[in-house]
């Protein structure tokens, strides 16, 4: 469906990634905003009445102490529903603080294609590495960003955008500084070129390496 | 453009992202006045709260405003206490997660989407039949004997609320094409319920790990028809990271997060809100596009093709009305 938009010449606002222009909804209806590549996934079937999302266990992850506490609360809450608003999942015990001898440590963070968003588990590891770096009074924390190239099944290559290595490195460095790592000891660098994909384990090239040197 | 600011009550339960919203709210005297009037209105109705007025001199700047407003809001616990049909919500035997006292005494910032907590606790005592004899006895002795209220109507409403809680907690649906959500590695579509997906914080029903996302509230083609609001066309640069499901050319009533970040992928993105005291603060969504809770439920039902039955919709509305 097409739409004619009235755009006052003064009503334009630059964004970092584009331009915002004022239009006005003149009539009801919805414009098509992007062409569909494939309609095969457009139909979402309504709820089938079978899977209600009831978890099979009370709490199947966490430490043994956490699971025991959750299971105990489940037993008591079954008898007294007032307990159902008490937190079932307790914080795990804090890990022991890092202790000498301090040695060089490296963390490799990998990324989805064309993304600078790392996973939650990797961020947990990064937080632990920051604690280690502070305890070790690291004299250098080197952050190196990379981007990747994927060899597709038809033999062609699909490379990530060139700025991504820099974006990944700077983002991780910013997180480290927010976690208390001195910017003066942080060395941020990135590789401009992406290794040619091989079609096997190309995901390993989409990464940031963080090396802590005591 | 309407900005229906969230009430940041029980701010200690929130993470810094919500404080940012509160700071944004505090940045303008209009929004601040709106928040205060909403809270005053809530106090004059059925919501219990402890209050302390903010100082007049705090109007002068954002910096001087943020502290007294936050200080004020940190001691306010707002939740529904009475429902016209279901009766007293905090009487003995009532669901334990209802009422402001549950917020005051509850643990802050805990994940509630597990089989024990279920976000707002158990509603088993209002289910049919009663979960156990002791709970039934509590009902008989307390909450089910409101003077002047027809008990059968009251019981039917309570059973509807309990069914609505199950819909909120358990009824899963496919969440698809939500920018800044499905493209975070969760998968597209991603199957979750209301409570296990986004509104998962124990007793509050906001997202414990919140992020800005484009649910479809502001961007076409999903936004509710709002001929009273301006429609903006956003054209992103060819090199910009696009909105994952709408591309680089979008029509939106509210660019949302993009007005702060300038990023194409953030166009229309807004923050998941908490779920308490809903009955007292219509209209809903950041642009006020749902006039009442039924319209809110209808939006989700349409957006994600959930297929709620008419009974389920009414049960969900009744449940959301007592938080």
Coordinates of C-alpha atoms in Angstrom, one line a residue:
Chain A
X1 CA 0.0 0.0 0.0
X2 CA 1.4 3.3 -0.9
X3 CA 1.2 6.5 1.1
X4 CA 1.8 10.1 0.3
X5 CA 3.5 11.8 3.1
X6 CA 3.3 15.6 3.7
X7 CA 6.7 16.7 4.8
X8 CA 7.1 20.2 6.1
X9 CA 10.6 21.3 5.0
X10 CA 11.7 22.4 8.4
X11 CA 10.6 19.2 10.1
X12 CA 13.7 17.2 9.6
X13 CA 16.0 15.9 12.3
X14 CA 19.4 14.3 11.6
X15 CA 20.1 11.1 13.5
X16 CA 23.6 9.5 13.7
X17 CA 22.4 6.8 11.4
X18 CA 20.0 8.6 9.1
X19 CA 17.3 11.2 8.8
X20 CA 14.1 11.6 10.6
X21 CA 11.4 13.4 8.6
X22 CA 8.0 14.4 9.7
X23 CA 5.0 13.0 7.9
X24 CA 1.4 12.8 8.8
X25 CA -1.0 9.9 8.9
X26 CA -3.6 11.1 6.4
X27 CA -5.7 8.0 6.4
X28 CA -6.0 4.7 8.2
X29 CA -4.0 1.8 6.9
X30 CA -0.5 0.5 7.1
X31 CA 2.3 1.0 4.6
X32 CA 4.6 -1.8 3.7
X33 CA 8.0 -0.9 5.1
X34 CA 10.2 -3.6 3.7
X35 CA 10.0 -6.2 1.0
X36 CA 9.5 -9.8 2.2
X37 CA 12.3 -12.2 1.1
X38 CA 10.3 -15.3 2.0
X39 CA 6.8 -15.6 3.3
X40 CA 7.2 -19.1 4.7
X41 CA 7.7 -18.0 8.2
X42 CA 5.1 -15.3 8.4
X43 CA 2.3 -17.4 9.8
X44 CA 2.5 -17.9 13.5
X45 CA 0.1 -20.5 14.7
X46 CA -2.0 -19.7 17.7
X47 CA -1.6 -21.5 20.9
X48 CA -2.5 -25.2 20.6
X49 CA -3.6 -25.7 24.1
X50 CA -1.0 -28.3 24.8
X51 CA 2.2 -26.7 26.1
X52 CA 1.3 -24.4 29.0
X53 CA 4.9 -23.7 29.8
X54 CA 5.0 -25.4 33.2
X55 CA 8.5 -26.0 34.2
X56 CA 9.4 -29.6 34.9
X57 CA 11.6 -28.9 37.9
X58 CA 11.6 -26.3 40.7
X59 CA 15.0 -25.1 39.8
X60 CA 17.3 -27.2 37.7
X61 CA 20.4 -25.1 37.5
X62 CA 22.5 -23.3 40.0
X63 CA 24.6 -24.6 42.9
X64 CA 23.4 -27.6 45.0
X65 CA 22.8 -25.1 47.9
X66 CA 20.6 -23.0 45.6
X67 CA 18.6 -26.0 44.4
X68 CA 18.2 -27.3 47.9
X69 CA 16.9 -24.0 49.2
X70 CA 14.4 -23.7 46.2
X71 CA 13.1 -27.2 46.7
X72 CA 12.6 -26.6 50.4
X73 CA 10.7 -23.4 49.7
X74 CA 8.6 -25.2 47.2
X75 CA 7.6 -27.8 49.8
X76 CA 6.7 -25.2 52.3
X77 CA 4.9 -22.9 49.8
X78 CA 2.7 -25.8 48.7
X79 CA 1.4 -25.9 52.3
X80 CA 1.4 -22.1 52.9
X81 CA 0.9 -20.0 49.7
X82 CA 2.0 -16.9 51.6
X83 CA 5.5 -18.1 51.1
X84 CA 5.2 -18.0 47.3
X85 CA 6.5 -14.4 47.2
X86 CA 9.7 -15.3 49.1
X87 CA 12.6 -15.4 46.6
X88 CA 13.0 -18.9 45.4
X89 CA 16.4 -18.4 43.8
X90 CA 19.0 -17.2 46.2
X91 CA 22.3 -15.6 45.2
X92 CA 25.2 -18.1 44.8
X93 CA 28.0 -17.7 47.3
X94 CA 30.6 -15.1 46.2
X95 CA 33.7 -16.7 44.5
X96 CA 36.9 -16.5 46.5
X97 CA 38.9 -13.4 45.8
X98 CA 41.8 -13.8 43.3
X99 CA 45.1 -14.7 45.1
X100 CA 48.7 -14.6 43.9
X101 CA 50.6 -15.7 42.0
X102 CA 49.1 -13.6 39.3
X103 CA 49.8 -14.7 35.8
X104 CA 48.8 -13.5 32.4
X105 CA 45.2 -14.4 31.5
X106 CA 43.3 -14.2 28.2
X107 CA 39.6 -14.2 27.6
X108 CA 38.2 -14.7 24.1
X109 CA 34.7 -13.4 23.5
X110 CA 32.9 -14.5 20.4
X111 CA 30.1 -12.7 18.6
X112 CA 27.1 -13.4 16.3
X113 CA 27.6 -12.3 12.7
X114 CA 27.6 -8.5 12.3
X115 CA 27.0 -7.9 16.0
X116 CA 28.9 -6.2 18.8
X117 CA 26.6 -7.8 21.4
X118 CA 28.3 -10.5 23.4
X119 CA 26.6 -13.1 25.4
X120 CA 25.6 -12.9 29.0
X121 CA 27.8 -15.8 30.1
X122 CA 30.8 -14.1 28.4
X123 CA 30.0 -10.9 30.3
X124 CA 30.1 -12.8 33.5
X125 CA 33.6 -14.1 32.5
X126 CA 34.6 -10.5 31.6
X127 CA 33.4 -9.3 35.1
X128 CA 35.5 -12.0 36.7
X129 CA 38.5 -11.0 34.6
X130 CA 38.1 -7.4 35.7
X131 CA 38.1 -8.5 39.3
X132 CA 41.3 -10.4 38.6
X133 CA 42.9 -7.5 36.8
X134 CA 42.2 -5.2 39.8
X135 CA 43.5 -7.7 42.3
X136 CA 46.6 -8.2 40.2
X137 CA 47.1 -4.5 39.8
X138 CA 47.5 -5.2 36.1
X139 CA 50.1 -3.1 34.4
X140 CA 48.4 -3.7 31.0
X141 CA 45.0 -4.8 29.7
X142 CA 45.1 -5.4 26.0
X143 CA 41.8 -5.5 24.1
X144 CA 42.0 -6.6 20.5
X145 CA 38.9 -6.6 18.2
X146 CA 38.5 -8.8 15.2
X147 CA 35.9 -9.2 12.5
X148 CA 35.1 -12.3 10.5
X149 CA 34.3 -13.6 7.0
X150 CA 32.1 -16.5 6.5
X151 CA 32.4 -18.9 3.6
X152 CA 28.8 -19.8 2.5
X153 CA 27.5 -23.1 1.2
X154 CA 27.5 -21.7 -2.4
X155 CA 31.2 -20.9 -2.2
X156 CA 30.8 -17.1 -1.8
X157 CA 32.1 -15.1 1.1
X158 CA 30.1 -12.9 3.4
X159 CA 32.3 -10.5 5.4
X160 CA 31.3 -8.5 8.5
X161 CA 31.4 -4.7 8.2
X162 CA 34.9 -3.2 8.5
X163 CA 34.1 -1.0 11.5
X164 CA 32.9 -3.9 13.6
X165 CA 36.3 -4.9 14.9
X166 CA 36.8 -1.4 16.2
X167 CA 33.3 -1.3 17.6
X168 CA 33.7 -4.5 19.5
X169 CA 37.0 -3.6 20.9
X170 CA 35.9 -0.2 22.1
X171 CA 32.7 -1.5 23.6
X172 CA 34.6 -4.1 25.6
X173 CA 37.1 -1.5 26.7
X174 CA 34.3 0.7 27.8
X175 CA 32.8 -2.1 29.9
X176 CA 36.2 -2.8 31.5
X177 CA 36.6 0.8 32.4
X178 CA 33.1 0.8 33.9
X179 CA 34.2 -2.2 35.9
X180 CA 37.1 -0.2 37.4
X181 CA 40.0 -0.9 35.0
X182 CA 42.1 2.2 34.6
X183 CA 42.0 3.5 31.1
X184 CA 45.7 4.3 31.4
X185 CA 46.6 0.7 31.4
X186 CA 44.1 -0.3 28.8
X187 CA 45.4 -0.8 25.3
X188 CA 42.7 -0.9 22.7
X189 CA 43.4 -2.2 19.2
X190 CA 41.7 -3.8 16.3
X191 CA 42.5 -5.7 13.1
X192 CA 41.4 -4.0 9.9
X193 CA 41.3 -7.1 7.8
X194 CA 39.1 -10.1 8.2
X195 CA 40.6 -13.5 7.6
X196 CA 39.2 -15.3 4.6
X197 CA 36.5 -17.7 5.5
X198 CA 37.0 -21.4 5.1
X199 CA 33.4 -22.6 5.7
X200 CA 34.5 -24.3 8.9
X201 CA 34.6 -22.6 12.3
X202 CA 34.6 -19.2 10.8
X203 CA 32.7 -18.0 13.9
X204 CA 36.0 -18.1 15.8
X205 CA 37.2 -15.0 13.9
X206 CA 34.3 -12.9 15.2
X207 CA 35.9 -12.2 18.5
X208 CA 37.5 -9.9 21.0
X209 CA 40.6 -11.0 22.9
X210 CA 41.2 -9.5 26.3
X211 CA 44.6 -10.1 27.9
X212 CA 45.5 -9.1 31.4
X213 CA 49.2 -8.8 32.1
X214 CA 50.1 -8.4 35.8
Chain B
X1 CA 3.2 13.4 21.5
X2 CA 2.0 11.8 24.7
X3 CA 4.6 10.5 27.1
X4 CA 2.9 8.4 29.8
X5 CA 5.7 8.2 32.2
X6 CA 6.0 5.1 34.4
X7 CA 5.4 5.5 38.1
X8 CA 8.8 4.7 39.5
X9 CA 7.5 3.6 42.8
X10 CA 9.6 1.2 44.8
X11 CA 12.5 2.4 42.9
X12 CA 14.9 0.4 45.1
X13 CA 13.6 -2.7 43.4
X14 CA 14.6 -1.3 40.0
X15 CA 17.9 -1.4 38.2
X16 CA 19.7 1.7 36.9
X17 CA 17.8 1.5 33.6
X18 CA 14.5 2.4 35.3
X19 CA 16.3 5.1 37.3
X20 CA 17.2 6.6 34.0
X21 CA 13.6 6.7 33.1
X22 CA 12.9 8.3 36.4
X23 CA 15.6 10.9 35.7
X24 CA 14.1 11.6 32.4
X25 CA 10.8 12.0 34.0
X26 CA 12.3 14.4 36.6
X27 CA 13.9 16.4 33.8
X28 CA 10.7 18.3 33.0
X29 CA 8.4 19.9 35.4
X30 CA 5.5 18.8 33.3
X31 CA 6.3 15.1 33.7
X32 CA 7.2 15.7 37.3
X33 CA 3.8 17.3 38.0
X34 CA 2.2 14.4 36.1
X35 CA 3.9 11.9 38.3
X36 CA 3.0 13.8 41.5
X37 CA -0.6 14.2 40.5
X38 CA -0.9 10.5 39.6
X39 CA 0.5 9.6 43.0
X40 CA -1.7 12.1 44.8
X41 CA -4.7 10.6 42.8
X42 CA -3.7 7.2 43.8
X43 CA -3.4 8.2 47.5
X44 CA -6.9 9.6 47.4
X45 CA -8.4 6.4 46.0
X46 CA -7.7 2.9 47.2
X47 CA -3.9 2.9 47.2
X48 CA -1.9 3.0 50.4
X49 CA 1.3 4.8 50.4
X50 CA 3.7 6.7 52.6
X51 CA 4.5 10.0 51.1
X52 CA 6.8 13.0 51.5
X53 CA 6.3 16.0 49.3
X54 CA 9.2 17.2 47.3
X55 CA 10.6 20.6 47.9
X56 CA 9.6 23.6 45.7
X57 CA 13.2 24.6 45.1
X58 CA 13.8 21.4 43.3
X59 CA 12.0 22.7 40.3
X60 CA 15.0 24.6 39.1
X61 CA 17.2 22.0 37.4
X62 CA 17.4 18.4 36.5
X63 CA 20.3 17.9 38.9
X64 CA 18.5 19.4 41.9
X65 CA 15.3 17.7 40.9
X66 CA 16.6 14.2 40.6
X67 CA 17.6 13.7 44.3
X68 CA 14.4 14.8 46.0
X69 CA 12.1 13.1 43.5
X70 CA 14.1 9.9 43.8
X71 CA 14.1 10.2 47.6
X72 CA 10.3 10.8 47.5
X73 CA 9.7 7.8 45.2
X74 CA 12.0 5.4 47.2
X75 CA 9.5 5.5 50.1
X76 CA 6.3 5.0 48.1
X77 CA 4.8 1.6 47.7
X78 CA 1.8 1.7 45.4
X79 CA -0.4 -1.2 44.7
X80 CA -4.1 -1.9 44.3
X81 CA -5.7 -2.7 47.7
X82 CA -9.4 -3.0 46.9
X83 CA -11.3 -4.2 43.9
X84 CA -14.9 -3.1 43.5
X85 CA -16.1 -6.7 42.8
X86 CA -13.3 -8.9 44.3
X87 CA -13.3 -6.9 47.5
X88 CA -10.4 -6.4 49.9
X89 CA -7.2 -7.6 48.3
X90 CA -5.1 -7.7 51.4
X91 CA -7.5 -9.4 53.8
X92 CA -6.5 -12.7 55.4
X93 CA -6.4 -15.5 52.9
X94 CA -6.0 -13.2 49.9
X95 CA -3.2 -13.8 47.4
X96 CA 0.0 -12.8 49.2
X97 CA 1.5 -10.7 46.4
X98 CA -1.3 -8.2 46.3
X99 CA -1.3 -4.8 48.1
X100 CA 1.5 -2.4 49.0
X101 CA 2.6 -4.2 52.1
X102 CA 3.8 -7.1 49.9
X103 CA 6.0 -4.6 48.1
X104 CA 7.2 -3.0 51.3
X105 CA 8.3 -6.3 52.9
X106 CA 9.2 -8.2 49.7
X107 CA 12.8 -8.8 48.5
X108 CA 13.8 -6.3 45.8
X109 CA 15.2 -7.1 42.4
X110 CA 14.6 -10.8 42.3
X111 CA 13.7 -13.0 39.3
X112 CA 10.1 -14.3 39.8
X113 CA 9.5 -16.4 36.7
X114 CA 9.9 -19.8 38.4
X115 CA 7.3 -22.3 39.5
X116 CA 7.4 -21.1 43.1
X117 CA 7.2 -17.3 42.8
X118 CA 5.2 -16.8 39.6
X119 CA 6.0 -13.1 39.7
X120 CA 3.1 -12.1 41.9
X121 CA 2.9 -15.2 44.0
X122 CA 0.2 -17.8 44.4
X123 CA -3.5 -17.2 43.5
X124 CA -4.4 -20.8 44.5
X125 CA -6.7 -19.6 47.2
X126 CA -9.0 -18.0 44.7
X127 CA -9.0 -20.9 42.3
X128 CA -12.0 -23.2 42.0
X129 CA -12.0 -25.4 44.0
X130 CA -10.0 -24.0 46.9
X131 CA -6.4 -25.3 46.9
X132 CA -6.7 -26.8 50.3
X133 CA -9.0 -26.8 53.3
X134 CA -7.0 -24.3 55.3
X135 CA -7.0 -21.7 52.6
X136 CA -10.7 -22.2 52.1
X137 CA -11.2 -21.7 55.8
X138 CA -9.3 -18.4 55.6
X139 CA -11.5 -17.3 52.8
X140 CA -14.6 -18.1 54.7
X141 CA -13.3 -16.2 57.7
X142 CA -12.0 -13.2 56.0
X143 CA -11.8 -12.0 52.4
X144 CA -14.9 -13.7 51.1
X145 CA -17.3 -12.0 53.5
X146 CA -17.3 -8.4 52.4
X147 CA -20.4 -6.7 53.6
X148 CA -22.8 -5.6 50.9
X149 CA -21.1 -7.7 48.2
X150 CA -22.8 -10.5 46.6
X151 CA -20.6 -13.5 47.5
X152 CA -21.3 -15.4 44.3
X153 CA -20.3 -12.5 42.1
X154 CA -17.3 -11.9 44.3
X155 CA -16.2 -15.5 44.1
X156 CA -16.7 -15.5 40.3
X157 CA -14.5 -12.5 40.0
X158 CA -11.8 -14.0 42.2
X159 CA -11.8 -17.2 40.2
X160 CA -11.5 -15.1 37.0
X161 CA -8.5 -13.2 38.5
X162 CA -6.9 -16.5 39.5
X163 CA -7.4 -17.8 35.9
X164 CA -6.0 -14.6 34.6
X165 CA -2.9 -15.1 36.8
X166 CA -2.4 -18.5 35.1
X167 CA -2.8 -16.9 31.7
X168 CA -0.1 -14.3 32.7
X169 CA 2.2 -16.9 34.2
X170 CA 1.8 -19.9 32.0
X171 CA 0.2 -19.2 28.6
X172 CA 3.0 -19.1 26.2
X173 CA 3.1 -17.6 22.8
X174 CA 5.6 -16.9 20.1
X175 CA 7.3 -13.5 20.3
X176 CA 8.6 -12.6 16.9
X177 CA 10.1 -9.8 15.0
X178 CA 10.6 -7.6 18.1
X179 CA 13.6 -5.3 17.3
X180 CA 16.3 -5.3 19.9
X181 CA 14.8 -8.5 21.4
X182 CA 14.5 -11.4 19.0
X183 CA 17.8 -10.3 17.4
X184 CA 19.8 -10.5 20.6
X185 CA 20.4 -14.2 20.2
X186 CA 17.2 -15.4 21.8
X187 CA 15.9 -16.7 18.5
X188 CA 13.0 -15.5 16.3
X189 CA 10.4 -16.5 17.2
X190 CA 11.0 -17.0 20.9
X191 CA 8.3 -18.7 23.0
X192 CA 7.5 -17.2 26.3
X193 CA 4.5 -16.2 28.5
X194 CA 3.8 -12.6 29.7
X195 CA 5.5 -13.4 33.0
X196 CA 8.4 -15.6 31.8
X197 CA 9.3 -13.3 28.9
X198 CA 9.5 -9.7 29.9
X199 CA 7.5 -9.0 33.0
X200 CA 9.5 -11.2 35.3
X201 CA 10.6 -9.3 38.3
X202 CA 9.2 -10.7 41.6
X203 CA 6.3 -8.6 42.8
X204 CA 6.8 -5.9 40.3
X205 CA 6.4 -7.4 36.9
X206 CA 9.0 -5.4 35.1
X207 CA 11.9 -6.9 33.2
X208 CA 14.7 -7.7 35.6
X209 CA 17.2 -7.4 32.8
X210 CA 15.5 -4.7 30.8
X211 CA 16.4 -3.3 27.5
X212 CA 14.8 -1.0 25.0
X213 CA 12.9 -2.9 22.3
X214 CA 10.5 -2.3 19.5
X215 CA 7.4 -4.2 20.5
X216 CA 5.5 -2.5 17.7
X217 CA 3.9 0.1 19.9
X218 CA 5.3 3.0 17.9
X219 CA 6.4 1.6 14.5
X220 CA 4.1 0.6 11.7
X221 CA 2.9 -1.9 10.7
X222 CA 2.1 -3.0 14.3
X223 CA 1.2 0.2 16.1
X224 CA -2.4 0.9 17.0
X225 CA -4.0 3.3 14.6
X226 CA -3.3 6.8 16.0
X227 CA -4.5 9.4 13.5
X228 CA -4.2 12.0 16.2
X229 CA -0.4 11.6 16.4
X230 CA 2.2 12.6 13.8
X231 CA 3.7 9.9 11.7
X232 CA 7.4 10.2 11.1
X233 CA 9.3 8.6 8.3
X234 CA 12.8 7.5 9.2
X235 CA 15.3 6.9 6.5
X236 CA 18.6 5.5 7.7
X237 CA 22.0 5.7 6.0
X238 CA 22.9 2.7 3.9
X239 CA 25.8 1.9 6.2
X240 CA 23.8 2.0 9.4
X241 CA 22.9 -1.1 11.2
X242 CA 19.2 -1.5 10.3
X243 CA 16.3 -2.3 12.5
X244 CA 16.4 -6.0 12.2
X245 CA 12.9 -6.6 11.0
X246 CA 11.9 -3.3 9.5
X247 CA 15.0 -2.3 7.6
X248 CA 16.3 1.2 7.1
X249 CA 13.0 2.9 6.1
X250 CA 10.4 3.0 8.8
X251 CA 7.3 4.8 9.7
X252 CA 6.9 5.6 13.4
X253 CA 4.7 7.7 15.7
X254 CA 7.6 7.9 18.2
X255 CA 11.3 7.3 17.3
X256 CA 11.8 6.4 21.0
X257 CA 15.3 5.3 22.0
X258 CA 16.7 6.5 18.7
X259 CA 16.1 10.1 19.7
X260 CA 18.8 9.5 22.4
X261 CA 21.2 7.1 20.6
X262 CA 20.7 8.2 17.0
X263 CA 20.8 4.6 16.0
X264 CA 18.7 3.2 13.2
X265 CA 18.1 -0.1 15.1
X266 CA 16.7 1.8 18.0
X267 CA 13.8 3.5 16.1
X268 CA 10.6 3.0 18.1
X269 CA 12.2 1.1 20.9
X270 CA 11.0 1.7 24.4
X271 CA 11.4 0.1 27.9
X272 CA 9.4 -2.7 29.4
X273 CA 7.3 -1.3 32.2
X274 CA 6.4 -2.5 35.7
X275 CA 2.9 -3.9 36.3
X276 CA 1.7 -2.6 39.6
X277 CA -1.2 -0.2 40.1
X278 CA -2.3 -0.6 36.5
X279 CA -5.9 0.1 37.2
X280 CA -5.1 3.6 38.5
X281 CA -3.0 4.8 35.5
X282 CA -4.7 4.4 32.2
X283 CA -4.0 5.0 29.3
X284 CA -1.3 2.4 28.7
X285 CA 1.9 2.2 26.7
X286 CA 4.3 5.1 26.4
X287 CA 2.2 6.8 23.8
X288 CA -1.1 6.1 25.5
X289 CA -2.3 4.1 22.6
X290 CA -4.4 1.7 24.8
X291 CA -7.2 3.5 26.5
X292 CA -7.9 0.6 28.9
X293 CA -6.6 -2.8 29.9
X294 CA -8.7 -4.6 27.3
X295 CA -7.1 -2.6 24.6
X296 CA -3.7 -3.4 26.1
X297 CA -4.5 -7.1 26.0
X298 CA -6.0 -6.8 22.5
X299 CA -2.7 -5.2 21.3
X300 CA -0.6 -8.1 22.5
X301 CA -3.1 -10.6 21.1
X302 CA -3.0 -9.0 17.7
X303 CA 0.7 -8.3 17.7
X304 CA 1.7 -11.9 18.5
X305 CA -1.3 -13.8 17.2
X306 CA -1.8 -15.3 20.6
X307 CA -5.3 -16.4 20.1
X308 CA -6.7 -15.6 23.5
X309 CA -10.3 -16.6 24.0
X310 CA -12.8 -14.0 25.1
X311 CA -12.8 -15.6 28.6
X312 CA -9.0 -15.5 28.7
X313 CA -8.9 -11.9 27.7
X314 CA -11.4 -10.9 30.4
X315 CA -9.6 -13.1 33.0
X316 CA -6.3 -11.4 32.1
X317 CA -7.9 -7.9 32.4
X318 CA -9.4 -8.8 35.8
X319 CA -6.0 -10.1 36.9
X320 CA -4.1 -7.0 35.7
X321 CA -6.8 -4.8 37.5
X322 CA -5.8 -6.0 41.0
X323 CA -2.0 -5.6 40.9

